[in-house]
N, C-alpha and C. Protein backbone atom coordinates (compact mmCIF):
# COMPACT_ATOMS: atom_id res chain seq x y z
N MET A 1 76.16 119.91 171.34
CA MET A 1 77.26 119.14 171.94
C MET A 1 76.78 117.70 172.07
N ASP A 2 77.53 116.78 171.55
CA ASP A 2 77.18 115.35 171.71
C ASP A 2 77.47 114.84 173.12
N THR A 3 76.49 114.10 173.65
CA THR A 3 76.77 113.42 174.90
C THR A 3 77.29 112.03 174.65
N GLU A 4 77.94 111.51 175.62
CA GLU A 4 78.47 110.17 175.45
C GLU A 4 77.31 109.16 175.37
N ARG A 5 77.38 108.26 174.42
CA ARG A 5 76.29 107.30 174.23
C ARG A 5 76.76 105.95 174.56
N GLN A 6 75.90 105.13 175.14
CA GLN A 6 76.21 103.77 175.53
C GLN A 6 75.98 102.79 174.34
N VAL A 7 76.93 101.91 174.11
CA VAL A 7 76.76 100.85 173.12
C VAL A 7 76.34 99.61 173.82
N ARG A 8 75.23 98.96 173.38
CA ARG A 8 74.83 97.75 174.01
C ARG A 8 74.15 96.84 172.99
N ALA A 9 74.21 95.55 173.30
CA ALA A 9 73.56 94.55 172.46
C ALA A 9 72.24 94.17 173.17
N ILE A 10 71.20 94.13 172.35
CA ILE A 10 69.89 93.74 172.90
C ILE A 10 69.56 92.35 172.35
N THR A 11 69.27 91.52 173.26
CA THR A 11 68.82 90.14 172.92
C THR A 11 67.36 89.94 173.29
N ASN A 12 66.79 88.83 172.80
CA ASN A 12 65.42 88.54 173.06
C ASN A 12 65.14 87.96 174.42
N ALA A 13 66.21 87.80 175.24
CA ALA A 13 66.07 87.19 176.56
C ALA A 13 65.32 88.10 177.52
N GLY A 14 64.08 87.80 177.77
CA GLY A 14 63.34 88.56 178.80
C GLY A 14 62.66 89.81 178.32
N SER A 15 62.77 90.21 177.07
CA SER A 15 62.14 91.42 176.63
C SER A 15 61.83 91.31 175.10
N LYS A 16 60.88 92.14 174.70
CA LYS A 16 60.53 92.19 173.34
C LYS A 16 61.36 93.25 172.57
N LEU A 17 61.73 92.98 171.34
CA LEU A 17 62.52 93.92 170.60
C LEU A 17 61.76 95.27 170.47
N SER A 18 60.46 95.26 170.25
CA SER A 18 59.71 96.52 170.10
C SER A 18 59.81 97.33 171.34
N ASP A 19 59.76 96.74 172.51
CA ASP A 19 59.86 97.48 173.77
C ASP A 19 61.18 98.12 173.94
N GLN A 20 62.25 97.34 173.58
CA GLN A 20 63.59 97.86 173.66
C GLN A 20 63.87 98.95 172.68
N LEU A 21 63.30 98.85 171.51
CA LEU A 21 63.46 99.93 170.53
C LEU A 21 62.75 101.22 170.93
N GLU A 22 61.55 101.09 171.45
CA GLU A 22 60.84 102.26 171.95
C GLU A 22 61.61 102.94 173.01
N LEU A 23 62.20 102.25 173.96
CA LEU A 23 63.02 102.82 175.04
C LEU A 23 64.27 103.52 174.42
N SER A 24 64.90 102.91 173.42
CA SER A 24 66.07 103.43 172.85
C SER A 24 65.88 104.63 171.92
N LEU A 25 64.64 104.81 171.44
CA LEU A 25 64.38 105.86 170.44
C LEU A 25 63.96 107.17 171.02
N THR A 26 64.10 107.38 172.32
CA THR A 26 63.68 108.64 172.90
C THR A 26 64.45 109.82 172.43
N ASP A 27 65.75 109.70 172.22
CA ASP A 27 66.51 110.84 171.72
C ASP A 27 67.42 110.40 170.54
N VAL A 28 66.80 109.71 169.62
CA VAL A 28 67.53 109.21 168.48
C VAL A 28 67.86 110.31 167.45
N ARG A 29 68.99 110.26 166.85
CA ARG A 29 69.33 111.16 165.75
C ARG A 29 69.10 110.58 164.40
N SER A 30 69.25 109.27 164.30
CA SER A 30 68.92 108.52 163.03
C SER A 30 68.79 107.06 163.41
N LEU A 31 68.14 106.33 162.51
CA LEU A 31 67.91 104.91 162.72
C LEU A 31 68.21 104.16 161.45
N ASP A 32 69.08 103.15 161.49
CA ASP A 32 69.35 102.26 160.40
C ASP A 32 68.91 100.82 160.80
N ILE A 33 68.11 100.25 159.96
CA ILE A 33 67.67 98.86 160.19
C ILE A 33 68.09 98.00 158.98
N ILE A 34 68.78 96.93 159.27
CA ILE A 34 69.29 96.02 158.28
C ILE A 34 68.85 94.65 158.66
N VAL A 35 67.91 94.09 157.90
CA VAL A 35 67.35 92.77 158.24
C VAL A 35 67.19 91.96 156.98
N SER A 36 67.38 90.65 157.11
CA SER A 36 67.27 89.74 155.97
C SER A 36 65.89 89.70 155.40
N PHE A 37 64.92 89.64 156.28
CA PHE A 37 63.51 89.43 155.86
C PHE A 37 62.60 90.43 156.52
N VAL A 38 61.44 90.70 155.93
CA VAL A 38 60.41 91.46 156.60
C VAL A 38 59.11 90.65 156.48
N LYS A 39 58.38 90.68 157.59
CA LYS A 39 57.09 89.99 157.65
C LYS A 39 56.02 91.01 157.98
N HIS A 40 54.81 90.70 157.63
CA HIS A 40 53.69 91.63 157.84
C HIS A 40 53.58 92.00 159.36
N SER A 41 53.68 91.01 160.23
CA SER A 41 53.51 91.31 161.65
C SER A 41 54.62 92.26 162.21
N GLY A 42 55.81 92.13 161.71
CA GLY A 42 56.91 92.99 162.09
C GLY A 42 56.68 94.40 161.60
N ILE A 43 56.34 94.57 160.33
CA ILE A 43 56.09 95.92 159.80
C ILE A 43 54.89 96.55 160.48
N ARG A 44 53.85 95.81 160.75
CA ARG A 44 52.67 96.33 161.40
C ARG A 44 53.09 96.86 162.81
N MET A 45 53.95 96.13 163.53
CA MET A 45 54.40 96.50 164.83
C MET A 45 55.31 97.75 164.77
N MET A 46 56.13 97.83 163.76
CA MET A 46 57.18 98.92 163.69
C MET A 46 56.61 100.15 163.00
N ARG A 47 55.57 100.05 162.21
CA ARG A 47 55.12 101.17 161.37
C ARG A 47 54.85 102.44 162.17
N PRO A 48 54.12 102.41 163.31
CA PRO A 48 53.88 103.64 164.07
C PRO A 48 55.16 104.31 164.57
N ILE A 49 56.12 103.45 165.01
CA ILE A 49 57.38 103.97 165.52
C ILE A 49 58.11 104.68 164.36
N LEU A 50 58.20 104.00 163.19
CA LEU A 50 58.96 104.58 162.06
C LEU A 50 58.27 105.78 161.55
N GLN A 51 56.97 105.86 161.46
CA GLN A 51 56.23 107.05 161.05
C GLN A 51 56.49 108.20 161.97
N GLU A 52 56.47 107.91 163.22
CA GLU A 52 56.65 109.03 164.23
C GLU A 52 58.05 109.57 164.15
N LEU A 53 59.02 108.70 164.00
CA LEU A 53 60.41 109.20 163.81
C LEU A 53 60.53 110.05 162.53
N SER A 54 59.95 109.56 161.43
CA SER A 54 60.02 110.31 160.16
C SER A 54 59.36 111.66 160.27
N GLU A 55 58.21 111.73 160.98
CA GLU A 55 57.50 112.96 161.12
C GLU A 55 58.25 113.93 161.95
N LYS A 56 59.10 113.43 162.89
CA LYS A 56 59.98 114.32 163.70
C LYS A 56 61.24 114.72 162.93
N GLY A 57 61.39 114.26 161.71
CA GLY A 57 62.56 114.59 160.93
C GLY A 57 63.78 113.70 161.20
N VAL A 58 63.59 112.61 161.90
CA VAL A 58 64.69 111.70 162.16
C VAL A 58 64.92 110.81 160.93
N PRO A 59 66.12 110.79 160.32
CA PRO A 59 66.35 109.94 159.17
C PRO A 59 66.18 108.45 159.54
N VAL A 60 65.44 107.78 158.71
CA VAL A 60 65.25 106.31 158.93
C VAL A 60 65.60 105.58 157.64
N ARG A 61 66.55 104.68 157.74
CA ARG A 61 66.92 103.88 156.55
C ARG A 61 66.74 102.42 156.91
N ILE A 62 66.16 101.70 155.94
CA ILE A 62 65.89 100.26 156.10
C ILE A 62 66.38 99.51 154.85
N MET A 63 67.15 98.44 155.11
CA MET A 63 67.58 97.58 154.06
C MET A 63 67.10 96.18 154.40
N THR A 64 66.50 95.50 153.41
CA THR A 64 66.07 94.15 153.55
C THR A 64 66.33 93.41 152.20
N SER A 65 65.85 92.20 152.13
CA SER A 65 66.18 91.38 150.91
C SER A 65 65.08 90.42 150.54
N THR A 66 65.28 89.82 149.40
CA THR A 66 64.44 88.76 148.90
C THR A 66 65.14 87.38 149.12
N TYR A 67 66.18 87.37 149.93
CA TYR A 67 66.97 86.19 150.17
C TYR A 67 66.10 85.08 150.63
N LEU A 68 66.22 83.91 150.04
CA LEU A 68 65.49 82.66 150.33
C LEU A 68 63.97 82.79 150.11
N GLY A 69 63.47 83.90 149.59
CA GLY A 69 62.05 84.07 149.33
C GLY A 69 61.23 84.16 150.61
N ILE A 70 61.79 84.53 151.73
CA ILE A 70 61.08 84.58 152.99
C ILE A 70 60.34 85.90 153.20
N THR A 71 60.86 87.02 152.64
CA THR A 71 60.15 88.29 152.82
C THR A 71 58.77 88.17 152.28
N ASP A 72 57.83 88.65 153.08
CA ASP A 72 56.44 88.67 152.75
C ASP A 72 56.17 89.84 151.79
N PRO A 73 55.64 89.52 150.59
CA PRO A 73 55.40 90.57 149.60
C PRO A 73 54.48 91.72 150.12
N PHE A 74 53.42 91.33 150.93
CA PHE A 74 52.63 92.40 151.47
C PHE A 74 53.42 93.35 152.45
N ALA A 75 54.24 92.70 153.20
CA ALA A 75 55.09 93.49 154.14
C ALA A 75 56.01 94.37 153.38
N LEU A 76 56.57 93.86 152.29
CA LEU A 76 57.48 94.73 151.49
C LEU A 76 56.68 95.95 150.90
N GLU A 77 55.46 95.64 150.49
CA GLU A 77 54.59 96.73 149.90
C GLU A 77 54.36 97.76 151.02
N MET A 78 54.00 97.32 152.30
CA MET A 78 53.83 98.27 153.37
C MET A 78 55.03 99.11 153.61
N LEU A 79 56.20 98.40 153.59
CA LEU A 79 57.47 99.05 153.89
C LEU A 79 57.76 100.14 152.80
N LEU A 80 57.56 99.75 151.54
CA LEU A 80 57.79 100.65 150.44
C LEU A 80 56.82 101.88 150.49
N SER A 81 55.62 101.61 150.97
CA SER A 81 54.62 102.79 151.07
C SER A 81 55.13 103.83 152.15
N MET A 82 56.03 103.39 153.02
CA MET A 82 56.52 104.33 154.05
C MET A 82 57.54 105.28 153.50
N LYS A 83 57.93 105.14 152.24
CA LYS A 83 58.78 106.10 151.53
C LYS A 83 58.08 107.45 151.53
N TYR A 84 56.75 107.45 151.51
CA TYR A 84 55.97 108.65 151.53
C TYR A 84 56.27 109.47 152.73
N TYR A 85 56.59 108.84 153.89
CA TYR A 85 56.94 109.52 155.11
C TYR A 85 58.43 109.89 155.20
N GLY A 86 59.17 109.51 154.19
CA GLY A 86 60.59 109.84 154.15
C GLY A 86 61.51 108.69 154.57
N VAL A 87 60.92 107.52 154.81
CA VAL A 87 61.74 106.37 155.13
C VAL A 87 62.49 105.91 153.91
N ASP A 88 63.79 105.79 153.99
CA ASP A 88 64.60 105.35 152.89
C ASP A 88 64.66 103.79 152.90
N VAL A 89 64.05 103.21 151.90
CA VAL A 89 63.94 101.71 151.84
C VAL A 89 64.84 101.24 150.75
N ARG A 90 65.66 100.23 151.02
CA ARG A 90 66.54 99.61 150.02
C ARG A 90 66.33 98.08 150.00
N LEU A 91 66.39 97.51 148.86
CA LEU A 91 66.17 96.04 148.73
C LEU A 91 67.37 95.39 148.09
N PHE A 92 68.01 94.42 148.81
CA PHE A 92 69.07 93.68 148.31
C PHE A 92 68.48 92.47 147.57
N ASP A 93 68.75 92.34 146.33
CA ASP A 93 68.08 91.32 145.50
C ASP A 93 69.11 90.63 144.56
N GLN A 94 69.95 89.75 145.17
CA GLN A 94 70.85 89.00 144.33
C GLN A 94 70.72 87.50 144.70
N GLU A 95 70.43 86.73 143.64
CA GLU A 95 70.16 85.33 143.84
C GLU A 95 71.36 84.47 144.37
N ARG A 96 72.52 84.89 144.02
CA ARG A 96 73.65 83.99 144.31
C ARG A 96 74.48 84.43 145.56
N ARG A 97 73.98 85.39 146.28
CA ARG A 97 74.64 85.81 147.48
C ARG A 97 73.71 85.73 148.67
N SER A 98 74.24 85.34 149.77
CA SER A 98 73.44 85.28 151.03
C SER A 98 73.38 86.64 151.61
N PHE A 99 72.30 86.90 152.35
CA PHE A 99 72.10 88.18 153.03
C PHE A 99 71.33 87.92 154.29
N HIS A 100 71.94 87.84 155.47
CA HIS A 100 71.28 87.43 156.63
C HIS A 100 71.63 88.27 157.88
N PRO A 101 71.67 89.59 157.75
CA PRO A 101 71.95 90.41 158.90
C PRO A 101 70.69 90.70 159.71
N LYS A 102 70.88 91.01 160.97
CA LYS A 102 69.78 91.53 161.85
C LYS A 102 70.41 92.63 162.64
N SER A 103 70.26 93.86 162.23
CA SER A 103 70.90 94.98 162.91
C SER A 103 69.99 96.15 163.02
N TYR A 104 69.93 96.74 164.20
CA TYR A 104 69.17 97.90 164.42
C TYR A 104 70.17 98.93 165.01
N ILE A 105 70.54 99.90 164.23
CA ILE A 105 71.63 100.84 164.63
C ILE A 105 70.97 102.17 164.96
N ILE A 106 71.01 102.51 166.24
CA ILE A 106 70.37 103.77 166.73
C ILE A 106 71.45 104.76 166.98
N HIS A 107 71.43 105.83 166.25
CA HIS A 107 72.44 106.90 166.42
C HIS A 107 71.95 108.00 167.30
């Protein structure tokens, strides 16, 4: 039976995203992350959380891009290596279209 879930926006005011995500992921059914860019520091911070969720059988999907050339190639490599744990990684790669979302959807 599904319990009622609270919808809320998390901002960087007064807290770190990683702390908020860890609090929100205690009873997650799936996680969708859609971000314009990935950086090594962000993947390094998120990797243990994503691996733990995947090991628990929680579906994790991540979409990022090569928009503006900001994505760190090493970070993208790290992210793609997480496919081994079952993380579904997608890459938006179109030169003539902008792609600038920042969304963490916790189901």
